[in-house]
CSV table of C-alpha atoms in Angstrom, one decimal:
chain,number,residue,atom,x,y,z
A,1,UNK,CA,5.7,22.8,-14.4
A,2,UNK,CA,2.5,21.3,-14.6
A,3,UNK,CA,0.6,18.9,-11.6
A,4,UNK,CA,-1.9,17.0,-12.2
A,5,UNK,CA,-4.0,15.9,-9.0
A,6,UNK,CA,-6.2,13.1,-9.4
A,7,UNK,CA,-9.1,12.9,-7.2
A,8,UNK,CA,-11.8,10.0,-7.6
A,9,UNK,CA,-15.1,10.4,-5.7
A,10,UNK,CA,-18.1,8.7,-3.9
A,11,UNK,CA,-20.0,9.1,-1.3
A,12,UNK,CA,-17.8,11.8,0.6
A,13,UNK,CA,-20.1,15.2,0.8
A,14,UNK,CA,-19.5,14.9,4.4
A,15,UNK,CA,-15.6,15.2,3.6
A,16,UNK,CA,-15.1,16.4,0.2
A,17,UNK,CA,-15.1,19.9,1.0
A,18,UNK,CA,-12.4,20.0,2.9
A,19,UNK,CA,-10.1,17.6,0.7
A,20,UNK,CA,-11.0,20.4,-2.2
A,21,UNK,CA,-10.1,23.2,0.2
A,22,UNK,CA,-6.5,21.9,0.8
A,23,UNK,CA,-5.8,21.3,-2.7
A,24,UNK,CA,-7.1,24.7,-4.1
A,25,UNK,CA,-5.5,26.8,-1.8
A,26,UNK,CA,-2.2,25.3,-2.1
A,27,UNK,CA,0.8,28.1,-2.5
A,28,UNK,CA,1.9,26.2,-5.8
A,29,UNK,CA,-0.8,27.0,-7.9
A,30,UNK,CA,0.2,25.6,-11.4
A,31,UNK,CA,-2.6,22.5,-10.9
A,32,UNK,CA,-4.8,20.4,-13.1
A,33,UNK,CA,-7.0,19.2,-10.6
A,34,UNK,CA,-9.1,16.0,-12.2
A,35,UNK,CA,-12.1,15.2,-10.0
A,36,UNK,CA,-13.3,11.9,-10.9
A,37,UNK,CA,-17.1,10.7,-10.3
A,38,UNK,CA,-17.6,7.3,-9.6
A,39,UNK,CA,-21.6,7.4,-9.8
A,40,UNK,CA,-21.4,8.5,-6.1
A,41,UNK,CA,-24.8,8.5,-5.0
A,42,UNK,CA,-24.6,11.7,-2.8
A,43,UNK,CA,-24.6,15.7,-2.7
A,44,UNK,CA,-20.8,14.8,-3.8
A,45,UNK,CA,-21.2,16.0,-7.6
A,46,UNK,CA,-22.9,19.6,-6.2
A,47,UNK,CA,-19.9,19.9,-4.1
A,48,UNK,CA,-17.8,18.9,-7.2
A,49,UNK,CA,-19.4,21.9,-9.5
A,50,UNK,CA,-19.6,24.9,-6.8
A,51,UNK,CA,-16.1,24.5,-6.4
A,52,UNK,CA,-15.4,24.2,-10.5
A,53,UNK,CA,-17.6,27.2,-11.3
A,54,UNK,CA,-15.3,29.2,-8.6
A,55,UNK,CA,-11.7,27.5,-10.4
A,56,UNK,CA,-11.0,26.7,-13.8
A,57,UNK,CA,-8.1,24.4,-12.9
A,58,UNK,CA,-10.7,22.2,-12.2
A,59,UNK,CA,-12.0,19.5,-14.7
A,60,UNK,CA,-15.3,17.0,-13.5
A,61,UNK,CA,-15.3,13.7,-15.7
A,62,UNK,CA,-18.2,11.6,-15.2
A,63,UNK,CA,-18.2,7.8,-15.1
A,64,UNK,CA,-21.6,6.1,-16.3
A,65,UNK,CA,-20.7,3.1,-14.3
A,66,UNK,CA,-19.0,2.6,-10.9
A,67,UNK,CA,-15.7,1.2,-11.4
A,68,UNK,CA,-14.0,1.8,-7.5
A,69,UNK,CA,-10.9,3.4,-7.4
A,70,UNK,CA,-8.6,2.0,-9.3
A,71,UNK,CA,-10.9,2.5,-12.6
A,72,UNK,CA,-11.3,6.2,-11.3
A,73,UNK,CA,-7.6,7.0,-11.1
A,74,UNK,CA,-7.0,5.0,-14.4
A,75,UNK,CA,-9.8,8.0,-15.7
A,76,UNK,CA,-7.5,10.7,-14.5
A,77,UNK,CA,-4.7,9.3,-15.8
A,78,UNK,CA,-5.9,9.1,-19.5
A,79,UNK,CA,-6.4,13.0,-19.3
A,80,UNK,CA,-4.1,14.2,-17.4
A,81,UNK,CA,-1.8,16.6,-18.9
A,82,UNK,CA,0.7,17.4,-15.8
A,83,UNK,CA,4.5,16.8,-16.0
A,84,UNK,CA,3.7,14.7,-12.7
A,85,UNK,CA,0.7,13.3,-10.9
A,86,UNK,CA,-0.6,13.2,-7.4
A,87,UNK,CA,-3.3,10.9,-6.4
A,88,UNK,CA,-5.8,12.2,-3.5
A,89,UNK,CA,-8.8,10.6,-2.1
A,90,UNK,CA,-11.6,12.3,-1.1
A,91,UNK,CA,-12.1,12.2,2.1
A,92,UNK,CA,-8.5,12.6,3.0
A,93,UNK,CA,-6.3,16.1,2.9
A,94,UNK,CA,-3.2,18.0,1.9
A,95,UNK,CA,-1.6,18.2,5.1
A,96,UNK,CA,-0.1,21.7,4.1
A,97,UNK,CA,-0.6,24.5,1.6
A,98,UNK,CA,3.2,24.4,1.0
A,99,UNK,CA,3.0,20.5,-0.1
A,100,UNK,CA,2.9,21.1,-4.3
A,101,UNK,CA,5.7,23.8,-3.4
A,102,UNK,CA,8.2,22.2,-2.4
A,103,UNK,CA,7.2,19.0,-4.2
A,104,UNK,CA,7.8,20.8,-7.4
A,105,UNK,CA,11.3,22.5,-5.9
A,106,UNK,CA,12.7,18.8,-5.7
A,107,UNK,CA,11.4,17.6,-9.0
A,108,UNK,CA,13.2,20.2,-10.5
A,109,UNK,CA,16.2,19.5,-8.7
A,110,UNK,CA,16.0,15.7,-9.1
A,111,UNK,CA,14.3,14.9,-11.7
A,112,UNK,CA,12.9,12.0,-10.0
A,113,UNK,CA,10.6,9.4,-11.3
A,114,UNK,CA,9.4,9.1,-7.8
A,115,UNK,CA,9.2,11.3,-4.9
A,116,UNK,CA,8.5,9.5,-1.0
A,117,UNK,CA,6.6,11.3,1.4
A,118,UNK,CA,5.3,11.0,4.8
A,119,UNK,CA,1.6,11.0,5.7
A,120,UNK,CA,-0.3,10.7,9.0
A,121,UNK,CA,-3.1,9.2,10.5
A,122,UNK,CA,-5.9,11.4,11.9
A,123,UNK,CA,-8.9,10.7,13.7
A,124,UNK,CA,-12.0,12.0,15.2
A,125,UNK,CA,-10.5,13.2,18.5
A,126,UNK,CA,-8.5,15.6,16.6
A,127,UNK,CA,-5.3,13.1,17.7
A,128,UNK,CA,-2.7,12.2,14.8
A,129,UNK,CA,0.0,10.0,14.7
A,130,UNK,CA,2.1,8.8,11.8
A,131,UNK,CA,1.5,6.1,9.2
A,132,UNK,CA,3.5,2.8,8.9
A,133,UNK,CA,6.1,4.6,11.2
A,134,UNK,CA,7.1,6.7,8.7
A,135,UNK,CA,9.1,9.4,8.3
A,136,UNK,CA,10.7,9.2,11.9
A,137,UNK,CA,13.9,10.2,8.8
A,138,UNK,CA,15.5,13.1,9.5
A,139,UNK,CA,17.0,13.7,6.0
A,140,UNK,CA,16.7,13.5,2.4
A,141,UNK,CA,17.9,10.8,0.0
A,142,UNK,CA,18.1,11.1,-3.4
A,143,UNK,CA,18.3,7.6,-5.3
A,144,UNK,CA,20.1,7.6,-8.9
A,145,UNK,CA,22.4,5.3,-10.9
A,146,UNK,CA,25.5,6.4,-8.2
A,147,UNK,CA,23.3,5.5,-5.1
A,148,UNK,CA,20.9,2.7,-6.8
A,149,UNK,CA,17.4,2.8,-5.1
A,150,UNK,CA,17.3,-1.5,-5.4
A,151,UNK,CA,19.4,-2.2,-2.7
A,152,UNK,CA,17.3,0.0,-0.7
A,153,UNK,CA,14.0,-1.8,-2.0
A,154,UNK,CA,15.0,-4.9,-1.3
A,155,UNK,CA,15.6,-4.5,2.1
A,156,UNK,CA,13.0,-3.3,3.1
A,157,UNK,CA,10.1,-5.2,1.0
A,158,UNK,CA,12.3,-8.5,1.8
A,159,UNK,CA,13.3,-8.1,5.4
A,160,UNK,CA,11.6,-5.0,6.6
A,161,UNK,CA,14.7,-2.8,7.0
A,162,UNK,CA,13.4,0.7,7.1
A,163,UNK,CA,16.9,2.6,7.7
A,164,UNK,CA,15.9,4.8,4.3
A,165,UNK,CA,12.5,4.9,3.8
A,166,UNK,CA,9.1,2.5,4.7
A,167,UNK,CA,7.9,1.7,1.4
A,168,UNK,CA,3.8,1.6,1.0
A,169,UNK,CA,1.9,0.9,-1.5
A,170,UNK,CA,-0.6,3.8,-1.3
A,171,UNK,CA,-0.2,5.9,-4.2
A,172,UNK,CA,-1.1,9.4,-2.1
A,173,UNK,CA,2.4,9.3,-0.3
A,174,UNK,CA,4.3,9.5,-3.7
A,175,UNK,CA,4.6,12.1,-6.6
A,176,UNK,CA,4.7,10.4,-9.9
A,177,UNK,CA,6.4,12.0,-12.9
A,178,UNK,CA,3.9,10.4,-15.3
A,179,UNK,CA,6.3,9.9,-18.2
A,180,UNK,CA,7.8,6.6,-15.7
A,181,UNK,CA,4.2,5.9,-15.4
A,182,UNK,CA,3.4,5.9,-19.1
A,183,UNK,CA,6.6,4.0,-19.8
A,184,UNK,CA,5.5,0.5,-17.8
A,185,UNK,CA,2.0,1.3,-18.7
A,186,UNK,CA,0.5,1.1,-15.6
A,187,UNK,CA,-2.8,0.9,-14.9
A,188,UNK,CA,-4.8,0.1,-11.7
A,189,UNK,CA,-7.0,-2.8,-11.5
A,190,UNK,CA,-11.4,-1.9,-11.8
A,191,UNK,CA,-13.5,-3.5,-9.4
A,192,UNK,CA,-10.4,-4.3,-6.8
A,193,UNK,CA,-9.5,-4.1,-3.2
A,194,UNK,CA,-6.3,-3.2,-2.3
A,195,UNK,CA,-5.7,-1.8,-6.4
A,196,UNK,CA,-2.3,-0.1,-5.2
A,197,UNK,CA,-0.5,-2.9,-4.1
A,198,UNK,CA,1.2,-3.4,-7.7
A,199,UNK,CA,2.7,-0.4,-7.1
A,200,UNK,CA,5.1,-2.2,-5.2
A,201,UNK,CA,6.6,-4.3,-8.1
A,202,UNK,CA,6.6,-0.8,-10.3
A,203,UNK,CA,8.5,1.4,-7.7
A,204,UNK,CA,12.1,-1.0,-8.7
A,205,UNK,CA,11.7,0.4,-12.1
A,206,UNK,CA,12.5,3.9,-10.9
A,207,UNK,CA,15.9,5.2,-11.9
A,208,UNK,CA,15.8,8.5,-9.8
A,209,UNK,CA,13.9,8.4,-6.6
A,210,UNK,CA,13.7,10.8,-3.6
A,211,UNK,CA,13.1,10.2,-0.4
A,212,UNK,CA,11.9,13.2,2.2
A,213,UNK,CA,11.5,13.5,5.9
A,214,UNK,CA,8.4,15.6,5.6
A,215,UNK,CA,4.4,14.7,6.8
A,216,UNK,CA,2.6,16.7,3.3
A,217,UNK,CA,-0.7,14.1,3.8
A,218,UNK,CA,-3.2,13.5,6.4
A,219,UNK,CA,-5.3,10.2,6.0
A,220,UNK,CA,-8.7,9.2,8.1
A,221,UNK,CA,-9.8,6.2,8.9
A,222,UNK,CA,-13.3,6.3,7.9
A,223,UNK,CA,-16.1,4.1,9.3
A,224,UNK,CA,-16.8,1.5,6.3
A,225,UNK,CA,-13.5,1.6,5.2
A,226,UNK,CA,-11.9,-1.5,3.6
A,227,UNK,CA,-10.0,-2.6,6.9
A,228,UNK,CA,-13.6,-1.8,9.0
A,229,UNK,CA,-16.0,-3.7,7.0
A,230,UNK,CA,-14.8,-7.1,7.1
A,231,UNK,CA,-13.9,-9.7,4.0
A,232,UNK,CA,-15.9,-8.7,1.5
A,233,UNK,CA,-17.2,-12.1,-0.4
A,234,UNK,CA,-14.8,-11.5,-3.1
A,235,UNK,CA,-11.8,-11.3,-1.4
A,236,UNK,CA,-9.6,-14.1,-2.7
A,237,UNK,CA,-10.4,-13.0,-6.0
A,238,UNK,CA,-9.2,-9.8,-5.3
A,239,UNK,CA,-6.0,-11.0,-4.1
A,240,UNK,CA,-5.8,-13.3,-7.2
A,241,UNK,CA,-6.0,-10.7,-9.7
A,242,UNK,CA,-3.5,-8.4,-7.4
A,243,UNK,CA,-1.1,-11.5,-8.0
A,244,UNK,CA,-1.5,-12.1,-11.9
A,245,UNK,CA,-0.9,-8.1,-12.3
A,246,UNK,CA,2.5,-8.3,-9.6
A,247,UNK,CA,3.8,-11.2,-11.7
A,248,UNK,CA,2.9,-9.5,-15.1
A,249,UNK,CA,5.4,-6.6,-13.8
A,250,UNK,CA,8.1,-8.9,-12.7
A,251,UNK,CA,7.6,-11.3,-16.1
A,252,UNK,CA,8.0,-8.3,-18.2
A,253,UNK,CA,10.5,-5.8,-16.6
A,254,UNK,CA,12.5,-7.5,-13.3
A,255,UNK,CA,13.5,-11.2,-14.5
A,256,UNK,CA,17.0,-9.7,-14.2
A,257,UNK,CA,17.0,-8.0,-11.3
A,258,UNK,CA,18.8,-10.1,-8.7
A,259,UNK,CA,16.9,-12.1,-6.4
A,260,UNK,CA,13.5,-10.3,-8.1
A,261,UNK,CA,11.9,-13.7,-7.8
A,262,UNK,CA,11.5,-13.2,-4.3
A,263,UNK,CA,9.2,-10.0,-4.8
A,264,UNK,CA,5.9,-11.0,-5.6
A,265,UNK,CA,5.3,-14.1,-3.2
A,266,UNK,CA,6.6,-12.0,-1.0
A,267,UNK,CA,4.6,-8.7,-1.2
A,268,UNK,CA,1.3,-11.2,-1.3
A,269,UNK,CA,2.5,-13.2,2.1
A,270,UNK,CA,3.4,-10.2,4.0
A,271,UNK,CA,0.3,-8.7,2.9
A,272,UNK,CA,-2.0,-11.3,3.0
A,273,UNK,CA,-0.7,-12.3,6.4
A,274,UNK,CA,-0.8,-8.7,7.6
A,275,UNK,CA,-4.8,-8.0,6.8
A,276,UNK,CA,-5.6,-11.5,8.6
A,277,UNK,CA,-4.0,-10.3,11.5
A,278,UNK,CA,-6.7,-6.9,11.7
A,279,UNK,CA,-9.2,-8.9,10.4
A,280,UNK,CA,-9.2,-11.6,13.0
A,281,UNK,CA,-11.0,-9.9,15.8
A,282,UNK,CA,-14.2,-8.7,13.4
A,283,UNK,CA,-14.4,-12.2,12.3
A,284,UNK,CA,-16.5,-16.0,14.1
A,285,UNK,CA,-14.6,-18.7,14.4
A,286,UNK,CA,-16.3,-20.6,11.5
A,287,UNK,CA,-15.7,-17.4,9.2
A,288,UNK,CA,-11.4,-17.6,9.9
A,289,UNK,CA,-11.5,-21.2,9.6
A,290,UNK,CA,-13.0,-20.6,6.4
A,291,UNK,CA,-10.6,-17.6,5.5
A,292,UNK,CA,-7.5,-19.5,6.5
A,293,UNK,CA,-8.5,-22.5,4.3
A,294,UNK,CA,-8.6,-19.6,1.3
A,295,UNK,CA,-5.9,-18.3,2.0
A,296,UNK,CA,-4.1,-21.4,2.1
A,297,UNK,CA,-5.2,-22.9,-1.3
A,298,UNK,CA,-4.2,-19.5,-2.6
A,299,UNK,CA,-0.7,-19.6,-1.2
A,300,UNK,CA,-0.6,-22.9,-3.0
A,301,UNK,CA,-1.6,-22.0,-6.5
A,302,UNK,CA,0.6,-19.2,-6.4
A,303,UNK,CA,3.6,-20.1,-4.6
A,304,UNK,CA,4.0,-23.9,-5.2
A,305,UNK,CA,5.2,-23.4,-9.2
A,306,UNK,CA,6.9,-20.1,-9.1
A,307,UNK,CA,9.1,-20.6,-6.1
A,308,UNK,CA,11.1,-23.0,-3.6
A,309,UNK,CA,12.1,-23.1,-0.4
A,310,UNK,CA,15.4,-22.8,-1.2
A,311,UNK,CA,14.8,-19.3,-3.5
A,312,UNK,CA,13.6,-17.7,-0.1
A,313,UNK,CA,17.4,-17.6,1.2
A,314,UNK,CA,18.6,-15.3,3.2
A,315,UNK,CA,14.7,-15.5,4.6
A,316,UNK,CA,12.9,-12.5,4.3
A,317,UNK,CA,12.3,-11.8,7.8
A,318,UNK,CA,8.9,-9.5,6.9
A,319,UNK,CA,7.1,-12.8,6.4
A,320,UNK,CA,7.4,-14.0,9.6
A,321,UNK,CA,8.8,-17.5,11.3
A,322,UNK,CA,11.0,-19.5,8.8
A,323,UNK,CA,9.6,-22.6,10.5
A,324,UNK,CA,5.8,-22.2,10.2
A,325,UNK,CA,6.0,-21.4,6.5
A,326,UNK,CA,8.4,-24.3,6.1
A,327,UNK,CA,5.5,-26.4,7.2
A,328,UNK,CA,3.1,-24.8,4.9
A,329,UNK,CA,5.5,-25.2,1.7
A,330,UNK,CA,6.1,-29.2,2.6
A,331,UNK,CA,2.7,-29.6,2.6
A,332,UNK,CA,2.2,-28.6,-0.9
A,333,UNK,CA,3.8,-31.5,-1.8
A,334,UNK,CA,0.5,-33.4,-0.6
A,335,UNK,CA,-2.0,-33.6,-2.6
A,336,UNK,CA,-5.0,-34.0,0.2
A,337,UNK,CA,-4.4,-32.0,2.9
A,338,UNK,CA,-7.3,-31.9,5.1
A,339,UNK,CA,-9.0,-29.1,6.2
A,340,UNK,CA,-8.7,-28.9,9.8
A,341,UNK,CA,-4.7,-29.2,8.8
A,342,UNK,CA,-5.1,-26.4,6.3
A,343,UNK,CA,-6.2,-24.0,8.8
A,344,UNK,CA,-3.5,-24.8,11.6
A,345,UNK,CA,-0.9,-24.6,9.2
A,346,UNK,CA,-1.7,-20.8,8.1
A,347,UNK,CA,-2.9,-20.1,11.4
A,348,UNK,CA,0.7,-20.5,12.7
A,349,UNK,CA,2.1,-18.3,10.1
A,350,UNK,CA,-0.3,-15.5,11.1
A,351,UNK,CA,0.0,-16.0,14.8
A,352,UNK,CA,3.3,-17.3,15.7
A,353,UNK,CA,6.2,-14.6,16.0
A,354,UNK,CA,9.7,-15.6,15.3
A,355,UNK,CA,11.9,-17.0,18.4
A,356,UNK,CA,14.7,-14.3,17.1
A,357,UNK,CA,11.5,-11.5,17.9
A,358,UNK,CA,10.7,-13.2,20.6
A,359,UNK,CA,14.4,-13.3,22.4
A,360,UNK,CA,14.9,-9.6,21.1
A,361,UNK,CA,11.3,-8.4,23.1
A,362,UNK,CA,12.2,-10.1,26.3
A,363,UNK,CA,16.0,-8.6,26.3
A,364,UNK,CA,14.3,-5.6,26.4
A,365,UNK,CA,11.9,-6.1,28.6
A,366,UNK,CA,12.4,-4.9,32.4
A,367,UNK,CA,13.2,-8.2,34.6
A,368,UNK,CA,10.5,-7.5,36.9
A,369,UNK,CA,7.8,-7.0,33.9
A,370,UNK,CA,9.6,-10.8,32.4
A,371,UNK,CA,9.1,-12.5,35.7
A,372,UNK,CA,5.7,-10.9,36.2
A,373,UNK,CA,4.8,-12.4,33.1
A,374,UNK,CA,6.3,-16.2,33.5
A,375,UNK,CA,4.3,-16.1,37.2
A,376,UNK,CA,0.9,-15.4,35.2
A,377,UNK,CA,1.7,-18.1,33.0
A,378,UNK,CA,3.0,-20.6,35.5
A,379,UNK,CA,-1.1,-20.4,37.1
């Protein structure tokens, strides 16, 4: 069986070496190993070609413009000839040389569409520490037509419930058979932040999907990185073209899926509500005024016609407190809202935590640390 590892660069000489080291060393050695350049500006390409003239699995396709990393991967994809695909970034690692190994054992076994994986955070004082909470699973689980995966989707994009799995929408914690990729003709979006979070309405369309309790990635936070740089001046639009691509999935393959309509406004409030949360600190008071007026005349073109309050029932606890968006989704109703109203409104959906979360917290709090804590207040 054939792999097919797609690895877009730019800009990584620092790391790229040893990304390239974990891959080619790997004990599964069956690999087409597609190393994209994205016009990186660095020693990057060298790198790229000392390590091709030592390995013929490796293929170097050239962009002649920059198209970020969604239009890299899209490159890969187009040539790759693997029975399944993983997707690496550059400045990242295989966390072990048994990863494709046993990767490969369960595809066999399962034939799965998809395959779940765990992945862990590493920084630069050599400390690591496990993504999104995942993979605190002890066990396999193999999704199919007997043990649907949907269920299982919906609980946890809807309400959070991680029991099975933590779904994510970065594409290096998953093995891809790239038939199911083919089939919904997929693509990533060019010129995009957050390209991979479409994946979230594909992953549904699995019919086989396997979930296991191993770490086979190790991600760094790198200075510069999309979460450390701030809102870039496009950012909206970014979001608005993630949004037209999530509904084009739903519009052409989930319509009857039950309760599918609730995907896609949710994915974009949990997610939009989660990067303002990190992105609040790096940011004036003027700038996340500004943001939080954005955000909320984007929550309006794209949730005011395609759902009502009364679709979002049971309420999909990831989104936060019932109440505040409540507020938000009455307002549409008025055609002026003002600004300084605009901003309070989405302000209290990113800031205030539900009264259930709040209850739950102090319950199991220490008495001593609750009391401390009403004393402090009380001053």
């Amino acid at each position: 069986m054939l792999v097919s590892i797609i690895i877009p660069f730019y800009n990584v000489e620092r790391y790229f070496r040893a990304c390239l080291a974990s891959i080619v060393h790997q004990t599964y050695t069956t690999l087409e190993i597609l190393l994209i350049d994205d016009c990186s500006p660095d020693n990057s390409l060298a790198i790229a070609r000392e390590y091709a003239e030592k390995d013929d699995r490796i293929k170097i396709i050239r962009h002649e413009k920059n198209l970020r990393q969604g239009g890299a991967r899209n490159t890969g994809l187009k040539v790759a000839s693997g029975e399944y695909i993983w997707f690496i970034d550059s400045d990242d690692e295989i966390a072990t040389p048994y990863a494709v190994e046993h990767l490969v054992q369960v595809a066999r076994r399962d034939e799965s569409d998809v395959i779940l994986f765990g992945a862990q955070g590493k920084f630069s004082d050599h400390k690591k520490e496990c993504l999104y909470g995942d993979y605190t699973y002890n066990r396999e689980y193999v999704f199919n037509k007997e043990n649907p995966f949907y269920t299982v989707y919906m609980n946890n994009i809807l309400h959070g419930v991680h029991d099975y799995t933590w779904l994510s929408p970065s594409p290096w914690m998953k093995l891809f058979k790239r038939s199911f990729l083919e089939k919904y003709h997929f693509k990533f979006l060019e010129h995009t932040l957050y390209e991979d979070i479409p994946m979230l309405g594909l992953l549904p369309l699995a019919e086989r999907v396997t979930q296991l309790p191993y770490v086979f990635y190790d991600y760094y936070q790198r200075e510069g990185s999309t979460m450390s740089s701030g809102i870039a001046a496009n950012y909206v639009e970014n979001f608005e073209r993630l949004a037209q691509q999530l509904w084009e999935i739903h519009d052409s393959y989930l319509t009857e899926y039950e309760r599918s309509e609730m995907i896609v406004p949710v994915v974009l409030m949990h997610h939009l509500r989660y990067n303002t949360r990190r992105l609040k600190a790096s940011l004036s008071i003027p700038a996340y005024e500004q943001w939080l007026v954005e955000m909320y005349d984007f929550f309006k073109e794209q949730l005011s016609y395609r759902i009502g309050l009364e679709e979002l029932n049971p309420w999909p606890r990831r989104i936060g407190d019932q109440m505040q968006w409540q507020a938000v989704f009455r307002s549409f109703q008025d055609s002026a809202v003002a600004k300084r109203t605009k901003v309070q409104l989405i302000d209290n959906v990113i800031t205030v935590k539900s009264k259930k979360l709040k209850k739950m917290v102090k319950m199991l709090m220490p008495y001593g640390v609750v009391r401390l804590i009403q004393i402090i207040k009380s001053r």
